[in-house]
Amino acid sequence: MVTNSCSFEDVDKLMQSLELVIYVPTFVFGLVLNTLALTVFCVVLRKWNESTIYMTNLALMDLLLLLLLPFKMHAIKHCWEASKKLFCSFLESMYFVGMYGSIYTITCIAVDRYIAIQHPFRAKDIRSPKAAIIVCVIIWCLALVATSPIYGFRDNSDKPFHCFHGFSDKGWSLALIGSLEVFGFLLPATVLMVCSVQNIRTLRQSQKQSAKSRAGERIMYSSLCAFLIPFTPCHLGIFLQFLVRQGIITSCQSQTSIALFVQVAMCLANVTCCLDAICYYFIAKEVRSSRETFRLSISQRRTTSTSEV
């Protein structure tokens, strides 16, 4: 395990200021954008298809993560009493529910698009708003179950502690970190990239791209950005910190660099709450376009029937 010979005071002091610089704008803009997205999907558009259901679920996941940022900002400079460890574990669990719930919701959006584009005839039997709701409920349940071990990551010390920091050795076991990296990142990242690449290739090979297919392509690009940009450095940092905690990386200079990298990466992972707004925009545009097309077709039918009379 990691030795105590290295000092991380400089890293902690730097992060106390840097985390606030990242968290404050992320909280403000993320709260506005996700609240606006829920308003658009639930009040303005009110068209509950598969895309809007997944996007609503993604906005709820992002809001859960955002509402926990004030607690993280408070924990940066303030120690909590030992009596608040259970409450802290609950907040930490909900934080990771929001993070990994977002990861799997973005992945499900890519799979849903893959089914619709690659298997359009079977899609009518597989895709439905009811199926999308069931998938979203499963994501919430799995995220809650998968994050439950966090309640055992705090030691039994009566000393004050910093919430969201300083997990015990139980939180850095090989089985736990291996499962986190594989099922929390590598597997959904692989599914997302394979589905997105196949979909983009199919859309580009079509002789004539419609406005809807172009919007679908933009949604896939935005999903890739919202996934890879914040979550890749985050999980790379977790893996490197795991090597430190296992005593594989022993250099003090390397340990301090990794400590700084993983904390900055975890901060930037929260930026996904703002990047997801790109997906919201293209989904809303796609839904609005489909509604206008439907209204135009109805109008043309009425005009044709009137002229025949």
PDB file of N, CA and C in Angstrom, residues 38-95:
ATOM      1  N   LEU A  38     -35.127  20.001 -18.966  1.00  0.00           N
ATOM      2  CA  LEU A  38     -36.314  19.334 -18.429  1.00  0.00           C
ATOM      3  C   LEU A  38     -37.580  20.106 -18.769  1.00  0.00           C
ATOM      4  N   THR A  39     -37.489  21.428 -18.732  1.00  0.00           N
ATOM      5  CA  THR A  39     -38.646  22.263 -19.083  1.00  0.00           C
ATOM      6  C   THR A  39     -39.037  22.063 -20.535  1.00  0.00           C
ATOM      7  N   VAL A  40     -38.029  22.016 -21.417  1.00  0.00           N
ATOM      8  CA  VAL A  40     -38.294  21.848 -22.850  1.00  0.00           C
ATOM      9  C   VAL A  40     -38.909  20.479 -23.122  1.00  0.00           C
ATOM     10  N   PHE A  41     -38.314  19.418 -22.569  1.00  0.00           N
ATOM     11  CA  PHE A  41     -38.790  18.067 -22.845  1.00  0.00           C
ATOM     12  C   PHE A  41     -40.146  17.786 -22.206  1.00  0.00           C
ATOM     13  N   CYS A  42     -40.353  18.283 -20.989  1.00  0.00           N
ATOM     14  CA  CYS A  42     -41.572  17.936 -20.242  1.00  0.00           C
ATOM     15  C   CYS A  42     -42.726  18.899 -20.477  1.00  0.00           C
ATOM     16  N   VAL A  43     -42.441  20.157 -20.819  1.00  0.00           N
ATOM     17  CA  VAL A  43     -43.494  21.169 -20.934  1.00  0.00           C
ATOM     18  C   VAL A  43     -43.691  21.636 -22.371  1.00  0.00           C
ATOM     19  N   VAL A  44     -42.586  21.968 -23.040  1.00  0.00           N
ATOM     20  CA  VAL A  44     -42.684  22.558 -24.380  1.00  0.00           C
ATOM     21  C   VAL A  44     -42.967  21.498 -25.438  1.00  0.00           C
ATOM     22  N   LEU A  45     -42.088  20.496 -25.538  1.00  0.00           N
ATOM     23  CA  LEU A  45     -42.237  19.483 -26.590  1.00  0.00           C
ATOM     24  C   LEU A  45     -43.326  18.465 -26.266  1.00  0.00           C
ATOM     25  N   ARG A  46     -43.253  17.918 -25.061  1.00  0.00           N
ATOM     26  CA  ARG A  46     -44.242  16.935 -24.596  1.00  0.00           C
ATOM     27  C   ARG A  46     -44.456  15.790 -25.605  1.00  0.00           C
ATOM     28  N   LYS A  47     -43.366  15.346 -26.209  1.00  0.00           N
ATOM     29  CA  LYS A  47     -43.423  14.204 -27.106  1.00  0.00           C
ATOM     30  C   LYS A  47     -42.539  13.112 -26.510  1.00  0.00           C
ATOM     31  N   TRP A  48     -43.172  12.104 -25.914  1.00  0.00           N
ATOM     32  CA  TRP A  48     -42.426  11.094 -25.181  1.00  0.00           C
ATOM     33  C   TRP A  48     -42.053   9.931 -26.087  1.00  0.00           C
ATOM     34  N   ASN A  49     -40.985  10.135 -26.871  1.00  0.00           N
ATOM     35  CA  ASN A  49     -40.427   9.022 -27.623  1.00  0.00           C
ATOM     36  C   ASN A  49     -39.174   8.535 -26.902  1.00  0.00           C
ATOM     37  N   GLU A  50     -38.476   7.590 -27.509  1.00  0.00           N
ATOM     38  CA  GLU A  50     -37.319   6.997 -26.846  1.00  0.00           C
ATOM     39  C   GLU A  50     -36.236   8.041 -26.549  1.00  0.00           C
ATOM     40  N   SER A  51     -35.972   8.921 -27.503  1.00  0.00           N
ATOM     41  CA  SER A  51     -34.901   9.906 -27.336  1.00  0.00           C
ATOM     42  C   SER A  51     -35.187  10.868 -26.188  1.00  0.00           C
ATOM     43  N   THR A  52     -36.402  11.400 -26.138  1.00  0.00           N
ATOM     44  CA  THR A  52     -36.716  12.373 -25.087  1.00  0.00           C
ATOM     45  C   THR A  52     -36.746  11.716 -23.703  1.00  0.00           C
ATOM     46  N   ILE A  53     -37.125  10.452 -23.637  1.00  0.00           N
ATOM     47  CA  ILE A  53     -37.129   9.746 -22.343  1.00  0.00           C
ATOM     48  C   ILE A  53     -35.706   9.561 -21.842  1.00  0.00           C
ATOM     49  N   TYR A  54     -34.811   9.120 -22.719  1.00  0.00           N
ATOM     50  CA  TYR A  54     -33.414   8.949 -22.308  1.00  0.00           C
ATOM     51  C   TYR A  54     -32.786  10.295 -21.937  1.00  0.00           C
ATOM     52  N   MET A  55     -33.105  11.335 -22.688  1.00  0.00           N
ATOM     53  CA  MET A  55     -32.536  12.647 -22.394  1.00  0.00           C
ATOM     54  C   MET A  55     -33.074  13.213 -21.084  1.00  0.00           C
ATOM     55  N   THR A  56     -34.339  12.963 -20.798  1.00  0.00           N
ATOM     56  CA  THR A  56     -34.897  13.386 -19.509  1.00  0.00           C
ATOM     57  C   THR A  56     -34.201  12.669 -18.366  1.00  0.00           C
ATOM     58  N   ASN A  57     -33.948  11.378 -18.549  1.00  0.00           N
ATOM     59  CA  ASN A  57     -33.228  10.618 -17.531  1.00  0.00           C
ATOM     60  C   ASN A  57     -31.800  11.136 -17.353  1.00  0.00           C
ATOM     61  N   LEU A  58     -31.158  11.490 -18.472  1.00  0.00           N
ATOM     62  CA  LEU A  58     -29.804  12.036 -18.406  1.00  0.00           C
ATOM     63  C   LEU A  58     -29.788  13.371 -17.662  1.00  0.00           C
ATOM     64  N   ALA A  59     -30.786  14.213 -17.915  1.00  0.00           N
ATOM     65  CA  ALA A  59     -30.877  15.496 -17.214  1.00  0.00           C
ATOM     66  C   ALA A  59     -31.093  15.293 -15.718  1.00  0.00           C
ATOM     67  N   LEU A  60     -31.887  14.294 -15.346  1.00  0.00           N
ATOM     68  CA  LEU A  60     -32.109  13.998 -13.927  1.00  0.00           C
ATOM     69  C   LEU A  60     -30.822  13.506 -13.266  1.00  0.00           C
ATOM     70  N   MET A  61     -30.070  12.662 -13.960  1.00  0.00           N
ATOM     71  CA  MET A  61     -28.780  12.208 -13.439  1.00  0.00           C
ATOM     72  C   MET A  61     -27.834  13.383 -13.245  1.00  0.00           C
ATOM     73  N   ASP A  62     -27.794  14.267 -14.231  1.00  0.00           N
ATOM     74  CA  ASP A  62     -26.920  15.440 -14.131  1.00  0.00           C
ATOM     75  C   ASP A  62     -27.331  16.348 -12.987  1.00  0.00           C
ATOM     76  N   LEU A  63     -28.625  16.532 -12.811  1.00  0.00           N
ATOM     77  CA  LEU A  63     -29.103  17.374 -11.711  1.00  0.00           C
ATOM     78  C   LEU A  63     -28.748  16.767 -10.355  1.00  0.00           C
ATOM     79  N   LEU A  64     -28.837  15.443 -10.247  1.00  0.00           N
ATOM     80  CA  LEU A  64     -28.442  14.784  -9.000  1.00  0.00           C
ATOM     81  C   LEU A  64     -26.985  15.078  -8.687  1.00  0.00           C
ATOM     82  N   LEU A  65     -26.129  14.957  -9.690  1.00  0.00           N
ATOM     83  CA  LEU A  65     -24.712  15.222  -9.491  1.00  0.00           C
ATOM     84  C   LEU A  65     -24.477  16.688  -9.150  1.00  0.00           C
ATOM     85  N   LEU A  66     -25.181  17.581  -9.834  1.00  0.00           N
ATOM     86  CA  LEU A  66     -25.000  19.011  -9.604  1.00  0.00           C
ATOM     87  C   LEU A  66     -25.425  19.432  -8.203  1.00  0.00           C
ATOM     88  N   LEU A  67     -26.518  18.868  -7.714  1.00  0.00           N
ATOM     89  CA  LEU A  67     -27.013  19.242  -6.392  1.00  0.00           C
ATOM     90  C   LEU A  67     -26.071  18.797  -5.274  1.00  0.00           C
ATOM     91  N   LEU A  68     -25.146  17.888  -5.586  1.00  0.00           N
ATOM     92  CA  LEU A  68     -24.163  17.446  -4.603  1.00  0.00           C
ATOM     93  C   LEU A  68     -22.897  18.292  -4.621  1.00  0.00           C
ATOM     94  N   LEU A  69     -22.711  19.122  -5.650  1.00  0.00           N
ATOM     95  CA  LEU A  69     -21.506  19.942  -5.745  1.00  0.00           C
ATOM     96  C   LEU A  69     -21.362  20.926  -4.585  1.00  0.00           C
ATOM     97  N   PRO A  70     -22.444  21.559  -4.078  1.00  0.00           N
ATOM     98  CA  PRO A  70     -22.258  22.434  -2.911  1.00  0.00           C
ATOM     99  C   PRO A  70     -21.670  21.708  -1.705  1.00  0.00           C
ATOM    100  N   PHE A  71     -22.049  20.443  -1.504  1.00  0.00           N
ATOM    101  CA  PHE A  71     -21.466  19.659  -0.410  1.00  0.00           C
ATOM    102  C   PHE A  71     -19.982  19.405  -0.661  1.00  0.00           C
ATOM    103  N   LYS A  72     -19.632  19.144  -1.940  1.00  0.00           N
ATOM    104  CA  LYS A  72     -18.227  18.939  -2.271  1.00  0.00           C
ATOM    105  C   LYS A  72     -17.437  20.217  -2.061  1.00  0.00           C
ATOM    106  N   MET A  73     -18.027  21.354  -2.437  1.00  0.00           N
ATOM    107  CA  MET A  73     -17.338  22.629  -2.259  1.00  0.00           C
ATOM    108  C   MET A  73     -17.128  22.942  -0.778  1.00  0.00           C
ATOM    109  N   HIS A  74     -18.108  22.592   0.057  1.00  0.00           N
ATOM    110  CA  HIS A  74     -17.966  22.812   1.498  1.00  0.00           C
ATOM    111  C   HIS A  74     -16.887  21.899   2.077  1.00  0.00           C
ATOM    112  N   ALA A  75     -16.835  20.652   1.584  1.00  0.00           N
ATOM    113  CA  ALA A  75     -15.882  19.677   2.116  1.00  0.00           C
ATOM    114  C   ALA A  75     -14.447  19.966   1.699  1.00  0.00           C
ATOM    115  N   ILE A  76     -14.249  20.859   0.731  1.00  0.00           N
ATOM    116  CA  ILE A  76     -12.900  21.176   0.277  1.00  0.00           C
ATOM    117  C   ILE A  76     -12.075  21.799   1.406  1.00  0.00           C
ATOM    118  N   LYS A  77     -12.689  22.741   2.133  1.00  0.00           N
ATOM    119  CA  LYS A  77     -11.950  23.494   3.152  1.00  0.00           C
ATOM    120  C   LYS A  77     -12.396  23.188   4.573  1.00  0.00           C
ATOM    121  N   HIS A  78     -13.426  22.370   4.735  1.00  0.00           N
ATOM    122  CA  HIS A  78     -13.956  22.112   6.068  1.00  0.00           C
ATOM    123  C   HIS A  78     -13.922  20.624   6.390  1.00  0.00           C
ATOM    124  N   CYS A  79     -13.449  20.315   7.604  1.00  0.00           N
ATOM    125  CA  CYS A  79     -13.515  18.946   8.092  1.00  0.00           C
ATOM    126  C   CYS A  79     -14.902  18.677   8.682  1.00  0.00           C
ATOM    127  N   TRP A  80     -15.381  17.469   8.488  1.00  0.00           N
ATOM    128  CA  TRP A  80     -16.667  17.074   9.037  1.00  0.00           C
ATOM    129  C   TRP A  80     -16.446  16.224  10.282  1.00  0.00           C
ATOM    130  N   GLU A  81     -17.385  16.316  11.207  1.00  0.00           N
ATOM    131  CA  GLU A  81     -17.310  15.505  12.419  1.00  0.00           C
ATOM    132  C   GLU A  81     -17.521  14.027  12.089  1.00  0.00           C
ATOM    133  N   ALA A  82     -16.935  13.169  12.912  1.00  0.00           N
ATOM    134  CA  ALA A  82     -17.024  11.723  12.670  1.00  0.00           C
ATOM    135  C   ALA A  82     -18.464  11.229  12.665  1.00  0.00           C
ATOM    136  N   SER A  83     -19.353  11.936  13.373  1.00  0.00           N
ATOM    137  CA  SER A  83     -20.755  11.525  13.431  1.00  0.00           C
ATOM    138  C   SER A  83     -21.461  11.681  12.087  1.00  0.00           C
ATOM    139  N   LYS A  84     -20.846  12.387  11.135  1.00  0.00           N
ATOM    140  CA  LYS A  84     -21.462  12.631   9.832  1.00  0.00           C
ATOM    141  C   LYS A  84     -20.948  11.674   8.756  1.00  0.00           C
ATOM    142  N   LYS A  85     -20.278  10.614   9.168  1.00  0.00           N
ATOM    143  CA  LYS A  85     -19.717   9.701   8.174  1.00  0.00           C
ATOM    144  C   LYS A  85     -20.798   8.998   7.361  1.00  0.00           C
ATOM    145  N   LEU A  86     -21.881   8.608   7.989  1.00  0.00           N
ATOM    146  CA  LEU A  86     -22.964   7.939   7.264  1.00  0.00           C
ATOM    147  C   LEU A  86     -23.597   8.889   6.249  1.00  0.00           C
ATOM    148  N   PHE A  87     -23.824  10.138   6.656  1.00  0.00           N
ATOM    149  CA  PHE A  87     -24.376  11.131   5.743  1.00  0.00           C
ATOM    150  C   PHE A  87     -23.412  11.382   4.593  1.00  0.00           C
ATOM    151  N   CYS A  88     -22.108  11.448   4.914  1.00  0.00           N
ATOM    152  CA  CYS A  88     -21.100  11.644   3.872  1.00  0.00           C
ATOM    153  C   CYS A  88     -21.108  10.484   2.889  1.00  0.00           C
ATOM    154  N   SER A  89     -21.187   9.256   3.396  1.00  0.00           N
ATOM    155  CA  SER A  89     -21.216   8.084   2.515  1.00  0.00           C
ATOM    156  C   SER A  89     -22.440   8.101   1.608  1.00  0.00           C
ATOM    157  N   PHE A  90     -23.562   8.578   2.139  1.00  0.00           N
ATOM    158  CA  PHE A  90     -24.769   8.700   1.322  1.00  0.00           C
ATOM    159  C   PHE A  90     -24.543   9.701   0.183  1.00  0.00           C
ATOM    160  N   LEU A  91     -23.936  10.849   0.493  1.00  0.00           N
ATOM    161  CA  LEU A  91     -23.660  11.858  -0.534  1.00  0.00           C
ATOM    162  C   LEU A  91     -22.690  11.315  -1.572  1.00  0.00           C
ATOM    163  N   GLU A  92     -21.643  10.619  -1.129  1.00  0.00           N
ATOM    164  CA  GLU A  92     -20.670  10.042  -2.050  1.00  0.00           C
ATOM    165  C   GLU A  92     -21.334   9.001  -2.949  1.00  0.00           C
ATOM    166  N   SER A  93     -22.212   8.191  -2.370  1.00  0.00           N
ATOM    167  CA  SER A  93     -22.924   7.181  -3.154  1.00  0.00           C
ATOM    168  C   SER A  93     -23.798   7.829  -4.222  1.00  0.00           C
ATOM    169  N   MET A  94     -24.544   8.868  -3.842  1.00  0.00           N
ATOM    170  CA  MET A  94     -25.412   9.550  -4.803  1.00  0.00           C
ATOM    171  C   MET A  94     -24.603  10.249  -5.896  1.00  0.00           C
ATOM    172  N   TYR A  95     -23.418  10.738  -5.528  1.00  0.00           N
ATOM    173  CA  TYR A  95     -22.546  11.379  -6.512  1.00  0.00           C
ATOM    174  C   TYR A  95     -22.155  10.391  -7.611  1.00  0.00           C
TER     175      TYR A  95
END
